[in-house]
Amino acid sequence: MADRHPRLKELKFTLYRIFRNPSALIGFCLLLMFGIIAVAAPYIAPPKYPRSPYVMPHKGFSPTPRPPSRQNLMGTTSGQYDIFYGVVWGTRTAFKIGFVVVGIAALVGITLGLVAGYFGSLADEIIMRAVDVAFAVPLLVLTMAIIVAFGRGLENVMFALALVEWRVYVRVMRSGILALRDMDYVQAAKVMGVSHVRIMLRHLLPNGIYPVLVIATMDIGSMVITAAFMSFLGLGAPKGYADWGQMVALARNYIIGPPGDPLKYWYTIAFPGLCIILFVLAWNLIGDALRDAFDPKIRRG
Amino acid sequence: MLVFVLLGVSVLIFAILMTFSPERRAMTYVETPQQVKDIPQIIKQHGLDDPAHVQYFRWLKQISTGNWGWSFVAADTVWNAFWRYLPITLELNLFTTPLIIIIGIWLGTQAGIHKDTWLDHLTRIFAIIGWSLPTFLFALIMLMLFYGYFPLFPPGIIGDKVQMFILENPDKFHSYTGMYTIDGLLNGRLDITLDALRHLAMPVFTQVVVVVALLMRVMRSSMIEEISKEYVITARAKGADNKTIYFRHARKNALIPVVTVAGWLVAFSMEGSVSVEIIFNRRGIGWWLAQSAIALDIPVLMGMCLFFGLVYVVTNLVIDILYAAIDPRIRLT
Amino acid sequence: MPKLIETRDLVTNFYTYEGVVKALNKVGLVIERGTTFGLVGESGCGKSVTARSMMRVVQEPGRIEGGQVLFYPGEDGQEAVELLSQSEAYMQSLRGDQISMIFQEPNAALNPIMTIGDQVAESFLFHRKKEMCAKVLEDLKTADLPWPGLKKLLEFFYRRAAADPGDRLCCWASRTPILKRWQQRLFREARRRSVEIIAALDIANADQVVDRYPHNLSGGMKQRILIAMALACEPLLLIADEATSNLDVTIQAQILDLLRKLKKKSISSILLITHDLGVVAETCDRVGVMYAGSVCEVARVGELFRNPLHPYTRALLDAVPKFSVSGQLKSVEGNVPNLVDPPSGCRFHPRCPLRRKICAQRLPELALAGPDHLVACHLAGGRSGSAQVWGGR
């Protein structure tokens, strides 16, 4: 019986469509790998200070990085921080950033988008004009301005990003709802006296959520990029925090080695850099596959 | 509408501004280094303890007369520093924007026409990777390879020798625009132009690769959609060959939705200049903005918010005009 | 009457994510010279796909899988050209010139951002370039030009283009800035012809209409423009794909009237695709009835209406509202089958009131059941007057 439910059937079909796509499979595998690393971080790289596991352990303060050895699997970066430890725990940081920022932004955005799209008129006008204004200033600039206002730190970066990014979800959600609002089944529900909240949650949200899901998936990647850049600039995670962007910042002065051996310190940037790229790639691949799977135009030719 | 957006942005900035203490806000009214010492006096003088709406209109007046405060990162007023840094960023975007648009539209068209062929898959892979590359990381890698490993393209704006020459002979090199590539030509010094181009190559490349991916994908899907439209069959039934169908009929229609995205991307690439300028050490708007954020230089950030708001408004205006130019259904009113 | 175009066992499939949609199942039709052939059936039964397959303009994800399309360009209908095996270039020279098509959605079928004139002129530029170049050459002799060198240059270009429309030098020149202006006289000539053909279709102010965009015109006007485009090169076969279905009844009548007039005057045959039996009865000479991708009955108009042999045809005719009969309107029982997984044997058998065992097993072939009357039904196979099998009405 459950198998017959149209929504479940659609979901099954969607999943089938997603996994037929090889790039989605790659993305999923990558994500699975990162997920396992994040969950198993305490076992893969036991923290030296169990109370603050996100602080990278370091032996000595020498600014010159050391190449990979048995002790430091991926070498040490400037300040003798262990790169391997940073990469492993940085996975957790990345997931944290992605989920928290996109979670908050999407929640706020979806709610406002639903309200604006469903009720229209004044609510719509007020919300959408606010979104218009919010859209006028680019992500990076507005984020920086908010960080400057509230101070540095990873939490503030996340807060600032969420404060900027909700605008995207409002627009996407609203346009989806507008298309659904005049559908017969919604009108029928209205005529039957179903409450507004129930119509929004039961009829509009499940049908209008797909484009939001696609955007959210891809957004996790770009939020991680932006947060990494903030950390790179020194606005986000403090020095020594297990964050990929921060590690790239540590590597910055060593990307070009001494004359004659220009790539001597390759490991300082290669490992955290690769992690960022692969993490973002994984989300983008999945997002791309989701878009294809949800797009009714491509879905069934 | 656009005026409304600008006003909204100013309210937004002011709201952020109001979260600061009056002492910090006083910095936005400072115009010379000496004044920094007289902060309490400035607070009193400018009424920074007044109610918010009174302060807002006063601030708006201040801004509109060009008094944007003092930037200690630039050691100058924000207004003056802005005009000093702008040409460097403008020069970068003068090269990236046409490249992004031309390459993006061309590759997207080709991928759309040859859907599901190796070319399409290749551009798809390129697009996803390009989009997943953080600009600052990609720039660092470029620097590592093409400055560290192959010392071909150095960072900075212009080589030391040229810099020395300009400093020593201020009479022989007149700065018309502040952009070395153009000034070199205007002064008849091709070597300076070439040197500036050499320094521009990598920043431009980095930015184009990262931004072009998105435009390409949008153009592709737009092209595919147009090719499946009914009027394409009409043209085919008239006896049109593929070239006519793709380039005379479909492409122009496909461009209509792309114009919006292209406009956004051009505005976005202004923003992307931040990472590129930081890594390649080009002291433009982006560099200044990042340095100001690091140093908590509030007036600069507020000014930049307003500037980018303006860029947004102008971009939208250009998009509207382009729309009307391409699509006869839309009339400018 | 000699044949003009014929399809044999035409099979077209659409490859969608849900599976292969078997849109055409061995369609065989013959259209004779100088006649109007009506193709009727429910929507989605493959009428349009048949027409598009004939012209080889089936769009992705559709593909013509098998069969033949034979085209008889000669007057006597002897020599046949098999269109499916021809090169794309040959098809391009044929489309719009010998066979042309009018589409059902006048709003969608016109390029929204090209002027009407440009779109109509395209037909001439594709197929009448040689002729038009010769005409321009003729005009150049008497033309007044600012300096003699220009005249020489233009004559040079037009002579080359008149000799060979695909001339390399001319093509190169048409892409080069400034030089490409040599074509202006050609375009002017194409425009003149466009105005002429549009005016011939009873459109007032044709010389102004050519500079308008599709969104400036009404639906009926757009449909006329589409007809003008199709008729531009006086084709041997005009396919009207639901050309009147989306129009108001009055305009529909006007367009049909126009088609009838035009047929008398110039074009030799029309393939009229419609789901409106009234239109068929009024305009066609012969009718083919299609159901779920196959042809079930072909007959002369009068014969089909008088003596329908296929149960589907009968059901269709019963579903037409009549003044003489009161009571509830009959409809065809059941639903259109899913063509991903069509019924075995005769595709109509699940809905057929008279189905036998054999109907589910074997696909009936079109067979002669009377003078010029073909039917694909096991129950009517080869026997005339078999209407009695069903006990009449």
Tab-separated table of C-alpha atoms in Angstrom, chain B residues 23 44 65 74 162 239 332:
chain	number	residue	atom	x	y	z
B	23	GLU	CA	32.770	56.405	19.123
B	44	LYS	CA	28.810	65.956	20.030
B	65	THR	CA	27.865	65.413	-0.721
B	74	ALA	CA	44.200	53.886	2.621
B	162	VAL	CA	58.534	50.077	-15.158
B	239	GLY	CA	14.101	24.380	-45.603
B	332	LEU	CA	10.966	50.926	-22.958
